[in-house]
GROMACS .gro file of C-alpha atoms in nm:
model
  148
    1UNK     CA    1   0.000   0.000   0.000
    2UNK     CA    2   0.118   0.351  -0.091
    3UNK     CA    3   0.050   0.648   0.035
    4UNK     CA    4  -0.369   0.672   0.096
    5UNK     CA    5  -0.644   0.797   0.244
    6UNK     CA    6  -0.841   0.542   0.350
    7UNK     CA    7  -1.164   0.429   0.571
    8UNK     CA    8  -1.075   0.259   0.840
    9UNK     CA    9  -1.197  -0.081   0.954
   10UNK     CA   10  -1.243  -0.190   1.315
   11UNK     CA   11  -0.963  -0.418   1.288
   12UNK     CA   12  -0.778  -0.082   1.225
   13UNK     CA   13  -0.931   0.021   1.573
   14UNK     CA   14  -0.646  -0.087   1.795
   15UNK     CA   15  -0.388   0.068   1.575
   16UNK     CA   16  -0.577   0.392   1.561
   17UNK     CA   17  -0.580   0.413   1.949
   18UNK     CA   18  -0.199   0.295   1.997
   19UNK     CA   19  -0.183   0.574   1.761
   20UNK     CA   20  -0.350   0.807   1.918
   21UNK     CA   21  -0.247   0.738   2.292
   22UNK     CA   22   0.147   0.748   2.170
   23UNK     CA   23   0.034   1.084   1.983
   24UNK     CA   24  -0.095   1.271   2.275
   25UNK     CA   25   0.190   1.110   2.518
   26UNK     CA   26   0.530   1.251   2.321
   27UNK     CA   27   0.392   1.570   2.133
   28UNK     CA   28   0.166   1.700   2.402
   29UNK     CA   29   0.407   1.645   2.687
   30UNK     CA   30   0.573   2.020   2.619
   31UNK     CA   31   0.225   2.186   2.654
   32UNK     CA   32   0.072   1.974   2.878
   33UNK     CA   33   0.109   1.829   3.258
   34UNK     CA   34   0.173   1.461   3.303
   35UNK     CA   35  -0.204   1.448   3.502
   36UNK     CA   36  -0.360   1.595   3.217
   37UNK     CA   37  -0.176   1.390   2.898
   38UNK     CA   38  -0.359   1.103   3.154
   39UNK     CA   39  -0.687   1.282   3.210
   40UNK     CA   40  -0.709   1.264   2.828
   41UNK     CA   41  -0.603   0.905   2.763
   42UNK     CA   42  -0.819   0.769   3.073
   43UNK     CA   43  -1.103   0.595   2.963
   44UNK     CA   44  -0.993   0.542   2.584
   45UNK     CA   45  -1.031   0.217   2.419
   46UNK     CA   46  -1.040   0.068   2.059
   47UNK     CA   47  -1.416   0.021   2.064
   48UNK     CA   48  -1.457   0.380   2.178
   49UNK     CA   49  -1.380   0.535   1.803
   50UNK     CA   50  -1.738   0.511   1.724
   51UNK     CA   51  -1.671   0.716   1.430
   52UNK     CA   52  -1.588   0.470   1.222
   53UNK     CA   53  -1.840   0.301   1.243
   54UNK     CA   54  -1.995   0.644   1.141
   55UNK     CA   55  -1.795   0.689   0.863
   56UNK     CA   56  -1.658   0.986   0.973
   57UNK     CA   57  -1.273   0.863   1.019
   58UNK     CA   58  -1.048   0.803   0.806
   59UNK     CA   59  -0.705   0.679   0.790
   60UNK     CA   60  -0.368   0.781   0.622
   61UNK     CA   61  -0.149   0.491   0.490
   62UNK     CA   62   0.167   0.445   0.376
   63UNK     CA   63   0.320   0.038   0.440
   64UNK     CA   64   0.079   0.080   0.780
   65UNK     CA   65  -0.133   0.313   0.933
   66UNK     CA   66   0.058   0.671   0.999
   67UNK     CA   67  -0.204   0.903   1.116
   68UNK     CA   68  -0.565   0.969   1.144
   69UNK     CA   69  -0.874   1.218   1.125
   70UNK     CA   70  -1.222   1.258   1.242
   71UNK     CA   71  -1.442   1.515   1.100
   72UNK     CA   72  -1.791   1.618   1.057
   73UNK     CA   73  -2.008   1.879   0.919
   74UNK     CA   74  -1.841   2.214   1.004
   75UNK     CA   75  -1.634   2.059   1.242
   76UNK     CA   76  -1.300   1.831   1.236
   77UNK     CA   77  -1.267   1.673   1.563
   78UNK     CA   78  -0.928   1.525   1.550
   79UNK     CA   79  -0.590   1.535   1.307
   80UNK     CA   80  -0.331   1.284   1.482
   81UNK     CA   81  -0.010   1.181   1.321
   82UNK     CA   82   0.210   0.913   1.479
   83UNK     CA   83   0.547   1.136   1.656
   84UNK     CA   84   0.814   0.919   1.435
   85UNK     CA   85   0.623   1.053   1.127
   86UNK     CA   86   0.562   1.471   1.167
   87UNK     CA   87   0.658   1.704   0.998
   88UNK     CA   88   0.641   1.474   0.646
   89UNK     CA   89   0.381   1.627   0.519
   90UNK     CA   90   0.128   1.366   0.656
   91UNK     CA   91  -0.095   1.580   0.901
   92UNK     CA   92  -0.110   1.845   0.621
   93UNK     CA   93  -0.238   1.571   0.403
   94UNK     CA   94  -0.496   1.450   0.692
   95UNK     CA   95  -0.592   1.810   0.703
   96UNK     CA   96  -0.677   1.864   0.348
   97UNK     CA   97  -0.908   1.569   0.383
   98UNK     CA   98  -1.085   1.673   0.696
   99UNK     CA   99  -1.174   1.962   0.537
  100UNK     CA  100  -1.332   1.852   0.243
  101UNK     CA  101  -1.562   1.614   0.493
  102UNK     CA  102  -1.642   1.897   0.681
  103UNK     CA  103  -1.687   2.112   0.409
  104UNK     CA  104  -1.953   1.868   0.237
  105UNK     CA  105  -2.254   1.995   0.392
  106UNK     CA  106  -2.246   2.338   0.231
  107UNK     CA  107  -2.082   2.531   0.554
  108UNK     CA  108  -1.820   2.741   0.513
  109UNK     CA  109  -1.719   2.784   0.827
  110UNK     CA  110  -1.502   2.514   0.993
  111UNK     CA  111  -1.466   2.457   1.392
  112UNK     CA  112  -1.156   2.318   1.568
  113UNK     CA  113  -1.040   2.249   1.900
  114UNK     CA  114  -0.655   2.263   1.887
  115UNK     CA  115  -0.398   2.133   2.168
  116UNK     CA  116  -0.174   2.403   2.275
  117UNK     CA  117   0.097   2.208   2.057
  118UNK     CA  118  -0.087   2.228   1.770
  119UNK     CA  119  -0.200   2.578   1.714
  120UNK     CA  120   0.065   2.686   1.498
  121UNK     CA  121   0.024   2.369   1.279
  122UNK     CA  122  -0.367   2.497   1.219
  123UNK     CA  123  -0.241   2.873   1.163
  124UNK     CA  124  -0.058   2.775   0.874
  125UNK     CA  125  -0.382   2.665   0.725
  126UNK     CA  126  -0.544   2.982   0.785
  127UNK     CA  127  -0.739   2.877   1.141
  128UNK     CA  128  -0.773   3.151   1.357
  129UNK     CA  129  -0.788   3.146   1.741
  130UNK     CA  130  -1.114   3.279   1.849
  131UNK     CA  131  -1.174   3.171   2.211
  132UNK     CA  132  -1.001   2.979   2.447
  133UNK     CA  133  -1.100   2.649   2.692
  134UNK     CA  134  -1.041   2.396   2.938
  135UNK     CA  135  -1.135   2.026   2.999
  136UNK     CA  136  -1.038   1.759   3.211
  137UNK     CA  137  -0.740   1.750   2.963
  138UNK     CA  138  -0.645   2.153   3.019
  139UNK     CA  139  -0.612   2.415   2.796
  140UNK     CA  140  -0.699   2.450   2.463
  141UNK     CA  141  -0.804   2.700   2.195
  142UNK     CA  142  -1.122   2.726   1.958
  143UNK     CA  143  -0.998   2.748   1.627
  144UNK     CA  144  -1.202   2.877   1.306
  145UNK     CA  145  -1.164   2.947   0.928
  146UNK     CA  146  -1.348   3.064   0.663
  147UNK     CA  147  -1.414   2.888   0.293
  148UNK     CA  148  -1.621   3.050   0.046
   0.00000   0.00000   0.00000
């Protein structure tokens, strides 16, 4: 396999949270406190990505899974990239993608919730901070953009 966007499967469930839970643990650790990188992955399993089942996740491949997204109407809810493979081009790629989902439904206005970490990886897509927030997880900032 080379270099794809893809639906995932549930078989591709477990990878997708290894993923994920690896993602948050290296390139959030900067931003974030250790209690709050495990506030975040408390809780998550492999059955819990009920969006792809949904068909709102999709995965980026290249010999394996390398990152994933989640978006929906007006909204993309997550853009994770494994830590041994950023800055290749692959979230960018995820990115592109999301926002065509979200953009489907005729809104041109697209909602984000960025990690601290992340910000300046959604600026340089044109996402603008608008507000600010905090979970169980901490901090993070309410990103939006524009398509007409």
């Amino acid at each position: 396999v080379h270099k794809m966007i893809r639906m995932p499967t549930t078989e591709d469930a477990q990878r997708i949270h290894e993923l994920h839970t690896i993602s948050v643990r290296l390139l959030c650790k900067a931003h974030y406190s250790e209690e709050q990188i495990n506030a975040c992955l408390t809780g998550r399993a492999p059955e819990g990505y009920t969006g792809i089942a949904r068909n709102e996740m999709f995965v980026f491949e290249d010999d394996g899974i390398k990152g994933f997204g989640h978006a929906i109407a007006g909204e993309i809810l997550a853009i994770f990239v494994a830590p041994e493979y950023i800055n290749q081009g692959i979230g960018s790629e995820i990115l592109k993608h999301a926002i065509k989902l979200a953009t489907q439904a005729q809104t041109d206005l697209i909602k984000l919730k960025s990690t601290l970490n992340a910000s300046s990886f959604y600026s340089q897509f044109g996402f603008k901070v608008v507000g600010k927030g905090t979970n169980k997880n901490g901090p993070y900032l309410i990103m939006k953009k524009k398509f007409n």
